[in-house]
């Protein structure tokens, strides 16, 4: 559905102003990117307001907005499980890993893997997490193009190049500081537009809450309306990935202390659950007013352009673009961090000069940006990309990484063999059964856990103390 015919000059002006502000703020962030740590983790000095806003912006992307509205259109509150799973994953990450992560001077997930399981395990983990971050980057760039095409009616390829190009450029120029500053703008726009204004106006257009509730099937009021299998699939897809994702960990590393990282991550989880309710309400309202949409994926744009007043439409559609842009910038930077920190510095040049560190990291960001854009223009199946990314991350990396946080002693060989075997199992499942469904993740987790336990039992003499067990508390 093309929403451009319903937009006024004021709406277009607001959307245009949003893009101008994002570009300006992104380039402003480059002024603060003077060292490698500035570029990759914003100097590790974000306070709670900045950290919370950025974490919430990073976790909730285009799929969390447009996709959740589609689920709300099809299932009512049964569609809450997409963003609810993201919220639960963030809350668990806040309680399980942020305290220890904030005490590390790490830049990536894979540094922790090497500390626990050795250099070979780091190579396995780097490859798997790179697949995850790259694929997520690609899907978000596709989402940006889809939203811009739906709103403005321009050619889909041109929309993808324009929207994705803006993200790639400001991420390349300023790194995490540019991502941080643009994420704050995007967080404010999303909160005002999608969390507050859109549900209010959509419910009002439906005639009030009682009228909305009576206009949709009775099952729409139940969170179980989507069915256990599909709801559980979202939990399995997102919760483990949010706990150990490189993009999430890299944002955790930007907090100035462990208190900020923990409370900010948990607060972002609660925000995600509220966002889940808001986007489902938008979808339900559109179903009540436009029950015959040929493509439920158009529910978000259709509802915003049809039922909201001019000006407000521009704010909320800009917010949808903000959602996709904030995630894509974070995952592009996460991909370049893996290339630079886990492969180049660790295995090619372990002592780059301080003067060239930022230039080298920028070069990798540019390389990743080009690769992401090429893949986005080539790949058509966004859902398959998401399934692949979380399949490898949750199915392969989750078990050994979480074990390193929970266990006091283990065999380094256990993590290495767990990564290798689960990676082979997940790949075999993708080849034999396709990428959709929870089976590849479950098979990867089960095989990885079995191998991890078996090797630990066999290699009793090789067990060592966990390097994460005795981290000193930050002052």
Coordinates of C-alpha atoms in Angstrom, one line a residue:
X1 CA 0.0 0.0 0.0
X2 CA 1.3 3.4 -0.9
X3 CA 0.8 5.9 1.9
X4 CA 2.1 8.9 0.1
X5 CA -1.3 9.9 -1.3
X6 CA -2.6 10.5 2.2
X7 CA 0.3 12.7 3.3
X8 CA 0.3 16.4 3.3
X9 CA 3.1 18.9 2.8
X10 CA 3.4 19.2 6.5
X11 CA 4.0 15.5 6.9
X12 CA 6.6 15.5 4.1
X13 CA 8.3 18.5 5.8
X14 CA 8.5 16.7 9.2
X15 CA 9.9 13.5 7.5
X16 CA 12.4 15.7 5.6
X17 CA 13.4 17.6 8.7
X18 CA 14.0 14.3 10.5
X19 CA 16.5 13.1 7.9
X20 CA 18.3 16.4 8.0
X21 CA 18.6 16.3 11.8
X22 CA 19.8 12.7 11.7
X23 CA 22.5 13.5 9.2
X24 CA 23.6 16.6 11.1
X25 CA 23.7 14.8 14.5
X26 CA 25.5 11.9 13.0
X27 CA 28.3 14.1 11.7
X28 CA 28.4 16.0 15.0
X29 CA 29.2 12.7 16.7
X30 CA 32.4 12.4 14.7
X31 CA 33.9 15.2 16.8
X32 CA 34.0 12.9 19.8
X33 CA 35.5 9.8 18.0
X34 CA 39.2 10.5 18.7
X35 CA 40.3 7.0 19.9
X36 CA 39.4 3.4 19.2
X37 CA 37.3 3.2 22.3
X38 CA 35.5 6.4 21.4
X39 CA 34.7 5.0 18.0
X40 CA 33.6 1.5 19.2
X41 CA 32.2 2.0 22.7
X42 CA 31.7 5.8 23.0
X43 CA 34.6 6.0 25.5
X44 CA 32.7 3.8 28.0
X45 CA 31.1 6.8 29.7
X46 CA 27.4 6.9 29.0
X47 CA 25.2 7.9 31.9
X48 CA 21.8 6.3 32.6
X49 CA 19.6 8.5 30.4
X50 CA 21.8 8.2 27.4
X51 CA 22.4 4.5 27.9
X52 CA 18.8 3.6 28.5
X53 CA 17.6 5.5 25.4
X54 CA 20.2 4.0 23.2
X55 CA 19.6 0.4 24.4
X56 CA 15.9 0.8 23.8
X57 CA 16.5 2.3 20.4
X58 CA 18.9 -0.5 19.5
X59 CA 16.6 -3.4 20.6
X60 CA 13.5 -2.2 18.7
X61 CA 13.8 -2.0 15.0
X62 CA 11.7 -1.9 11.9
X63 CA 10.5 -5.5 12.4
X64 CA 9.6 -4.7 16.0
X65 CA 7.4 -1.8 14.7
X66 CA 5.9 -2.8 11.3
X67 CA 6.1 -6.5 12.1
X68 CA 4.5 -6.2 15.5
X69 CA 1.6 -4.1 14.0
X70 CA 1.1 -6.8 11.4
X71 CA 0.9 -9.4 14.2
X72 CA -1.6 -7.2 16.0
X73 CA -3.7 -7.0 12.9
X74 CA -3.7 -10.8 12.5
X75 CA -3.8 -11.9 16.2
X76 CA -4.6 -8.9 18.4
X77 CA -2.7 -9.1 21.7
X78 CA -1.6 -12.6 20.6
X79 CA 1.0 -10.7 18.5
X80 CA 2.6 -9.3 21.6
X81 CA 5.2 -12.1 21.8
X82 CA 7.7 -10.6 19.3
X83 CA 8.5 -7.5 21.3
X84 CA 7.7 -9.2 24.6
X85 CA 10.5 -11.7 23.9
X86 CA 12.8 -8.8 23.2
X87 CA 11.9 -7.2 26.5
X88 CA 12.3 -10.5 28.4
X89 CA 15.7 -11.0 26.7
X90 CA 16.9 -7.6 27.8
X91 CA 15.7 -8.0 31.4
X92 CA 17.5 -11.3 31.7
X93 CA 20.6 -9.8 30.1
X94 CA 20.4 -7.0 32.7
X95 CA 20.3 -9.5 35.6
X96 CA 22.6 -12.2 34.2
X97 CA 25.5 -10.6 32.4
X98 CA 25.7 -6.8 32.6
X99 CA 27.4 -6.7 36.0
X100 CA 30.3 -8.9 34.9
X101 CA 30.4 -7.3 31.4
X102 CA 30.8 -3.8 32.9
X103 CA 33.9 -5.0 34.8
X104 CA 35.6 -6.2 31.6
X105 CA 37.6 -3.9 29.3
X106 CA 36.4 -5.9 26.4
X107 CA 35.0 -4.8 23.0
X108 CA 33.3 -7.9 21.8
X109 CA 31.6 -11.2 22.8
X110 CA 34.4 -13.1 21.2
X111 CA 37.1 -11.7 23.6
X112 CA 35.2 -13.4 26.4
X113 CA 35.0 -16.6 24.4
X114 CA 38.8 -16.6 23.9
X115 CA 39.4 -15.9 27.6
X116 CA 37.4 -18.9 28.5
X117 CA 37.9 -21.4 25.6
X118 CA 41.0 -20.3 23.7
X119 CA 42.0 -18.7 20.3
X120 CA 40.4 -21.4 18.1
X121 CA 37.1 -21.0 19.9
X122 CA 37.3 -17.3 19.2
X123 CA 37.6 -17.9 15.5
X124 CA 34.5 -20.1 15.5
X125 CA 32.6 -17.6 17.6
X126 CA 33.7 -14.6 15.5
X127 CA 32.5 -16.3 12.3
X128 CA 29.1 -17.2 13.9
X129 CA 28.5 -13.7 15.5
X130 CA 29.6 -12.0 12.3
X131 CA 26.9 -13.9 10.4
X132 CA 24.4 -12.7 13.0
X133 CA 25.4 -9.1 12.9
X134 CA 25.8 -8.9 9.2
X135 CA 22.4 -10.6 8.5
X136 CA 20.6 -8.3 11.0
X137 CA 22.2 -5.3 9.3
X138 CA 21.0 -6.4 5.9
X139 CA 17.4 -7.0 7.1
X140 CA 17.2 -3.6 8.7
X141 CA 18.4 -1.8 5.6
X142 CA 15.8 -3.7 3.7
X143 CA 13.2 -2.6 6.3
X144 CA 14.3 1.0 5.9
X145 CA 13.8 0.8 2.1
X146 CA 10.4 -0.9 2.6
X147 CA 9.1 1.8 5.0
X148 CA 10.4 4.7 2.8
X149 CA 8.9 3.1 -0.3
X150 CA 5.5 2.6 1.5
X151 CA 5.5 6.1 2.8
X152 CA 6.8 8.1 -0.1
X153 CA 6.0 5.8 -3.0
X154 CA 9.5 6.0 -4.5
X155 CA 11.3 3.1 -6.2
X156 CA 12.1 0.4 -3.6
X157 CA 15.7 0.1 -4.6
X158 CA 16.2 3.9 -4.5
X159 CA 14.5 4.0 -1.1
X160 CA 16.9 1.3 0.2
X161 CA 20.0 3.0 -1.1
X162 CA 18.9 6.4 0.3
X163 CA 17.8 5.3 3.7
X164 CA 20.5 2.7 4.2
X165 CA 23.1 5.0 2.7
X166 CA 22.4 7.6 5.4
X167 CA 22.9 5.1 8.2
X168 CA 26.1 3.7 6.7
X169 CA 27.6 7.2 6.2
X170 CA 27.0 8.5 9.7
X171 CA 28.1 5.2 11.3
X172 CA 31.3 5.3 9.2
X173 CA 32.1 8.9 10.1
X174 CA 31.5 8.9 13.9
X175 CA 31.2 5.3 15.1
X176 CA 29.5 4.7 18.4
X177 CA 29.3 8.4 19.3
X178 CA 27.4 9.1 16.1
X179 CA 25.2 6.0 16.7
X180 CA 24.6 7.2 20.3
X181 CA 23.6 10.7 19.4
X182 CA 21.3 9.6 16.5
X183 CA 19.9 6.8 18.7
X184 CA 18.8 9.4 21.3
X185 CA 17.0 11.4 18.6
X186 CA 15.4 8.2 17.3
X187 CA 14.4 7.1 20.8
X188 CA 12.6 10.4 21.5
X189 CA 10.8 10.2 18.1
X190 CA 9.8 6.6 18.6
X191 CA 8.5 7.2 22.2
X192 CA 6.4 10.3 21.2
X193 CA 5.2 8.9 17.9
X194 CA 4.7 5.1 18.4
X195 CA 4.4 4.6 22.2
X196 CA 2.2 7.6 22.9
X197 CA 0.5 9.3 19.9
X198 CA -0.2 6.4 17.6
X199 CA -2.2 4.2 20.0
X200 CA -4.2 7.2 21.3
X201 CA -5.2 8.3 17.8
X202 CA -5.8 4.8 16.6
X203 CA -8.1 3.9 19.5
X204 CA -9.9 7.3 19.0
X205 CA -10.4 6.5 15.3
X206 CA -12.0 3.2 16.3
X207 CA -14.5 4.9 18.5
X208 CA -12.8 4.3 21.9
X209 CA -11.5 1.2 23.6
X210 CA -14.9 -0.4 24.2
X211 CA -15.8 0.0 20.5
X212 CA -12.4 -1.4 19.5
X213 CA -12.8 -4.4 21.7
X214 CA -16.2 -5.2 20.3
X215 CA -15.1 -4.7 16.7
X216 CA -12.4 -7.4 16.8
X217 CA -12.8 -11.2 17.4
X218 CA -12.9 -12.2 21.1
X219 CA -9.6 -14.0 20.8
X220 CA -7.8 -10.7 20.0
X221 CA -7.9 -9.8 23.7
X222 CA -5.9 -12.9 24.7
X223 CA -2.1 -13.0 24.6
X224 CA -2.4 -16.7 23.7
X225 CA -4.3 -16.0 20.5
X226 CA -1.3 -16.8 18.2
X227 CA -1.0 -20.3 19.6
X228 CA 1.7 -21.8 21.8
X229 CA 4.0 -23.1 18.9
X230 CA 4.4 -19.7 17.3
X231 CA 4.6 -17.7 20.5
X232 CA 7.3 -20.1 21.8
X233 CA 9.2 -19.7 18.5
X234 CA 9.5 -16.0 19.1
X235 CA 10.7 -16.6 22.7
X236 CA 13.3 -19.1 21.5
X237 CA 14.3 -16.8 18.6
X238 CA 14.9 -13.6 20.5
X239 CA 15.5 -14.2 24.2
X240 CA 18.9 -16.1 23.9
X241 CA 20.0 -13.7 21.1
X242 CA 19.3 -10.6 23.2
X243 CA 21.3 -12.1 26.1
X244 CA 24.5 -12.7 24.1
X245 CA 24.2 -10.6 21.0
X246 CA 27.3 -8.6 20.0
X247 CA 25.2 -5.5 19.2
X248 CA 23.7 -5.7 22.7
X249 CA 27.0 -6.4 24.5
X250 CA 28.7 -3.6 22.6
X251 CA 26.1 -1.2 23.8
X252 CA 26.5 -2.5 27.4
X253 CA 30.2 -1.8 27.1
X254 CA 29.4 1.9 26.6
X255 CA 27.9 2.3 30.1
X256 CA 30.1 4.2 32.6
X257 CA 29.6 1.7 35.3
X258 CA 27.8 -1.6 36.2
X259 CA 24.9 0.1 37.9
X260 CA 24.1 2.1 34.7
X261 CA 24.5 -1.0 32.5
X262 CA 22.2 -3.2 34.7
X263 CA 19.4 -0.7 35.4
X264 CA 19.5 0.7 31.9
X265 CA 19.3 -2.7 30.2
X266 CA 16.4 -3.8 32.5
X267 CA 14.6 -0.5 31.9
X268 CA 15.0 -1.0 28.2
X269 CA 13.4 -4.4 28.6
X270 CA 10.4 -2.9 30.3
X271 CA 10.1 -0.3 27.6
X272 CA 10.1 -3.0 25.0
X273 CA 7.1 -4.7 26.6
X274 CA 5.2 -1.4 26.6
X275 CA 6.2 -1.0 23.0
X276 CA 4.8 -4.5 22.3
X277 CA 1.4 -3.4 23.7
X278 CA 1.4 -0.2 21.7
X279 CA 2.2 -1.7 18.3
X280 CA -0.4 -4.5 18.8
X281 CA -3.0 -1.8 19.6
X282 CA -2.1 -0.1 16.4
X283 CA -2.6 -3.3 14.4
X284 CA -5.9 -4.2 16.2
X285 CA -7.3 -0.7 15.4
X286 CA -6.5 -1.0 11.8
X287 CA -8.2 -4.5 11.7
X288 CA -11.3 -2.9 13.3
X289 CA -11.4 -0.1 10.7
X290 CA -9.9 -1.8 7.6
X291 CA -10.5 -5.5 8.0
X292 CA -10.0 -6.3 4.3
X293 CA -6.3 -5.4 3.8
X294 CA -4.8 -7.5 1.0
X295 CA -1.5 -7.5 2.8
X296 CA -1.5 -7.3 6.6
X297 CA 2.1 -6.2 6.4
X298 CA 0.7 -2.8 5.3
X299 CA -1.2 -2.4 8.6
X300 CA 1.2 0.0 10.2
X301 CA 1.5 2.5 7.2
X302 CA -2.2 2.1 6.4
X303 CA -3.4 2.9 9.9
X304 CA -1.1 5.9 10.3
X305 CA -1.9 7.5 6.9
X306 CA -5.6 6.8 7.1
X307 CA -6.6 7.7 10.7
X308 CA -4.1 10.2 12.1
X309 CA -4.2 14.0 11.6
X310 CA -1.6 15.7 9.4
X311 CA 1.7 16.5 11.1
X312 CA 1.2 13.6 13.5
X313 CA 1.4 11.2 10.6
X314 CA 4.8 12.7 9.6
X315 CA 6.1 12.2 13.2
X316 CA 5.0 8.6 13.5
X317 CA 6.2 7.6 10.0
X318 CA 9.5 9.2 10.8
X319 CA 9.5 7.2 14.0
X320 CA 9.1 3.9 12.1
X321 CA 12.1 4.9 9.9
X322 CA 13.9 5.7 13.1
X323 CA 13.3 2.3 14.5
X324 CA 14.9 0.6 11.6
X325 CA 17.8 3.0 11.3
X326 CA 18.7 2.7 15.0
X327 CA 19.1 -1.1 14.8
X328 CA 20.9 -1.0 11.5
X329 CA 23.5 1.4 12.7
X330 CA 24.2 -0.6 15.8
X331 CA 24.6 -3.9 13.9
X332 CA 26.8 -2.4 11.2
X333 CA 29.1 -1.1 13.9
X334 CA 29.0 -4.5 15.7
X335 CA 30.0 -6.2 12.5
X336 CA 32.9 -3.9 11.9
X337 CA 34.0 -4.4 15.5
X338 CA 34.2 -8.2 15.0
X339 CA 36.3 -7.7 11.9
X340 CA 38.6 -5.2 13.5
X341 CA 38.9 -6.5 17.1
X342 CA 38.4 -10.2 16.8
X343 CA 40.2 -11.0 13.5
X344 CA 42.4 -8.1 12.4
X345 CA 43.9 -7.1 15.7
X346 CA 44.0 -10.6 17.2
X347 CA 45.4 -12.5 14.3
X348 CA 46.8 -10.0 11.7
X349 CA 48.3 -6.9 13.5
X350 CA 48.1 -7.0 17.3
X351 CA 49.8 -3.7 17.8
X352 CA 48.3 -1.1 15.5
X353 CA 49.6 2.4 16.1
X354 CA 47.3 4.7 18.2
X355 CA 47.2 7.2 15.4
X356 CA 45.8 4.7 12.9
X357 CA 43.4 2.9 15.2
X358 CA 40.3 5.1 14.3
X359 CA 41.2 5.1 10.6
X360 CA 41.4 1.3 10.5
X361 CA 38.2 0.9 12.4
X362 CA 36.5 3.4 10.0
X363 CA 37.9 1.4 7.0
X364 CA 36.3 -1.8 8.4
X365 CA 33.0 0.1 9.0
X366 CA 33.0 1.3 5.3
X367 CA 33.8 -2.3 4.1
X368 CA 30.9 -3.7 6.2
X369 CA 28.6 -0.9 5.0
X370 CA 29.3 -1.7 1.3
X371 CA 28.8 -5.4 1.9
X372 CA 25.5 -4.8 3.8
X373 CA 24.2 -2.6 1.0
X374 CA 25.1 -5.1 -1.7
X375 CA 23.5 -7.9 0.2
X376 CA 20.4 -5.9 0.9
X377 CA 19.9 -5.2 -2.8
X378 CA 20.4 -8.9 -3.6
X379 CA 18.5 -10.7 -0.8
X380 CA 14.7 -10.7 -0.9
X381 CA 13.7 -12.9 2.1
X382 CA 14.0 -10.8 5.2
X383 CA 12.4 -13.4 7.5
X384 CA 14.9 -16.1 6.3
X385 CA 17.8 -13.7 7.1
X386 CA 16.5 -13.2 10.7
X387 CA 16.1 -16.9 11.1
X388 CA 19.6 -17.6 10.0
X389 CA 21.2 -14.9 12.1
X390 CA 19.5 -16.0 15.4
X391 CA 19.8 -19.7 14.4
X392 CA 23.6 -19.5 14.5
X393 CA 23.8 -17.1 17.5
X394 CA 21.3 -18.8 19.8
X395 CA 21.8 -22.3 18.5
X396 CA 25.6 -22.2 18.7
X397 CA 27.1 -19.5 20.9
X398 CA 24.5 -19.3 23.7
X399 CA 25.3 -22.5 25.6
X400 CA 29.1 -22.1 25.9
X401 CA 28.9 -18.4 26.5
X402 CA 26.3 -18.5 29.3
X403 CA 28.1 -21.5 30.8
X404 CA 31.2 -19.4 31.2
X405 CA 29.2 -16.9 33.3
X406 CA 27.4 -19.5 35.4
X407 CA 30.2 -22.1 36.1
X408 CA 33.2 -21.6 38.3
X409 CA 35.3 -24.3 36.6
X410 CA 35.1 -25.9 33.2
X411 CA 37.3 -27.4 30.4
X412 CA 38.2 -24.9 27.6
X413 CA 37.9 -27.8 25.2
X414 CA 34.2 -28.0 26.1
X415 CA 33.4 -24.6 24.6
X416 CA 35.5 -25.3 21.5
X417 CA 33.8 -28.6 20.7
X418 CA 30.4 -27.2 21.6
X419 CA 30.8 -24.4 19.1
X420 CA 32.0 -26.7 16.4
X421 CA 29.4 -29.4 16.8
X422 CA 26.4 -27.1 17.2
X423 CA 27.6 -25.0 14.2
X424 CA 27.6 -28.2 12.1
X425 CA 24.2 -29.3 13.4
X426 CA 22.5 -25.9 12.8
X427 CA 23.9 -25.8 9.3
X428 CA 22.7 -29.3 8.6
X429 CA 19.2 -28.4 9.8
X430 CA 19.1 -25.3 7.5
X431 CA 20.1 -27.4 4.5
X432 CA 17.7 -30.3 5.3
X433 CA 14.7 -28.4 6.7
X434 CA 15.0 -24.8 5.6
X435 CA 15.6 -21.8 7.7
X436 CA 12.1 -21.3 9.3
X437 CA 11.0 -22.7 12.5
X438 CA 12.6 -23.4 15.9
X439 CA 14.1 -26.8 15.1
X440 CA 17.6 -25.5 14.1
X441 CA 17.9 -23.5 17.3
X442 CA 16.7 -26.3 19.5
X443 CA 18.9 -28.9 17.7
X444 CA 21.9 -26.5 18.0
X445 CA 21.4 -25.8 21.7
X446 CA 20.7 -29.5 22.5
X447 CA 23.8 -30.8 20.7
X448 CA 26.0 -28.0 22.0
X449 CA 24.8 -28.6 25.6
X450 CA 25.4 -32.4 25.3
X451 CA 28.9 -32.0 23.9
X452 CA 29.7 -29.3 26.5
X453 CA 28.7 -31.6 29.4
X454 CA 30.4 -34.7 27.9
X455 CA 33.7 -33.0 27.3
X456 CA 33.7 -31.5 30.8
X457 CA 33.1 -35.0 32.2
X458 CA 35.8 -36.6 30.1
X459 CA 38.4 -33.8 30.5
X460 CA 38.3 -33.5 34.3
X461 CA 42.1 -32.8 34.5
X462 CA 41.8 -30.0 32.0
X463 CA 39.3 -27.9 33.9
X464 CA 40.3 -24.4 34.9
X465 CA 38.8 -21.6 36.9
X466 CA 36.5 -19.3 34.9
X467 CA 38.2 -16.0 34.2
X468 CA 34.8 -14.4 34.9
X469 CA 34.5 -15.8 38.4
X470 CA 36.7 -13.3 40.2
X471 CA 36.2 -10.0 38.4
X472 CA 36.8 -7.1 40.7
X473 CA 33.9 -4.8 41.5
X474 CA 34.1 -1.3 39.9
X475 CA 34.7 1.5 42.2

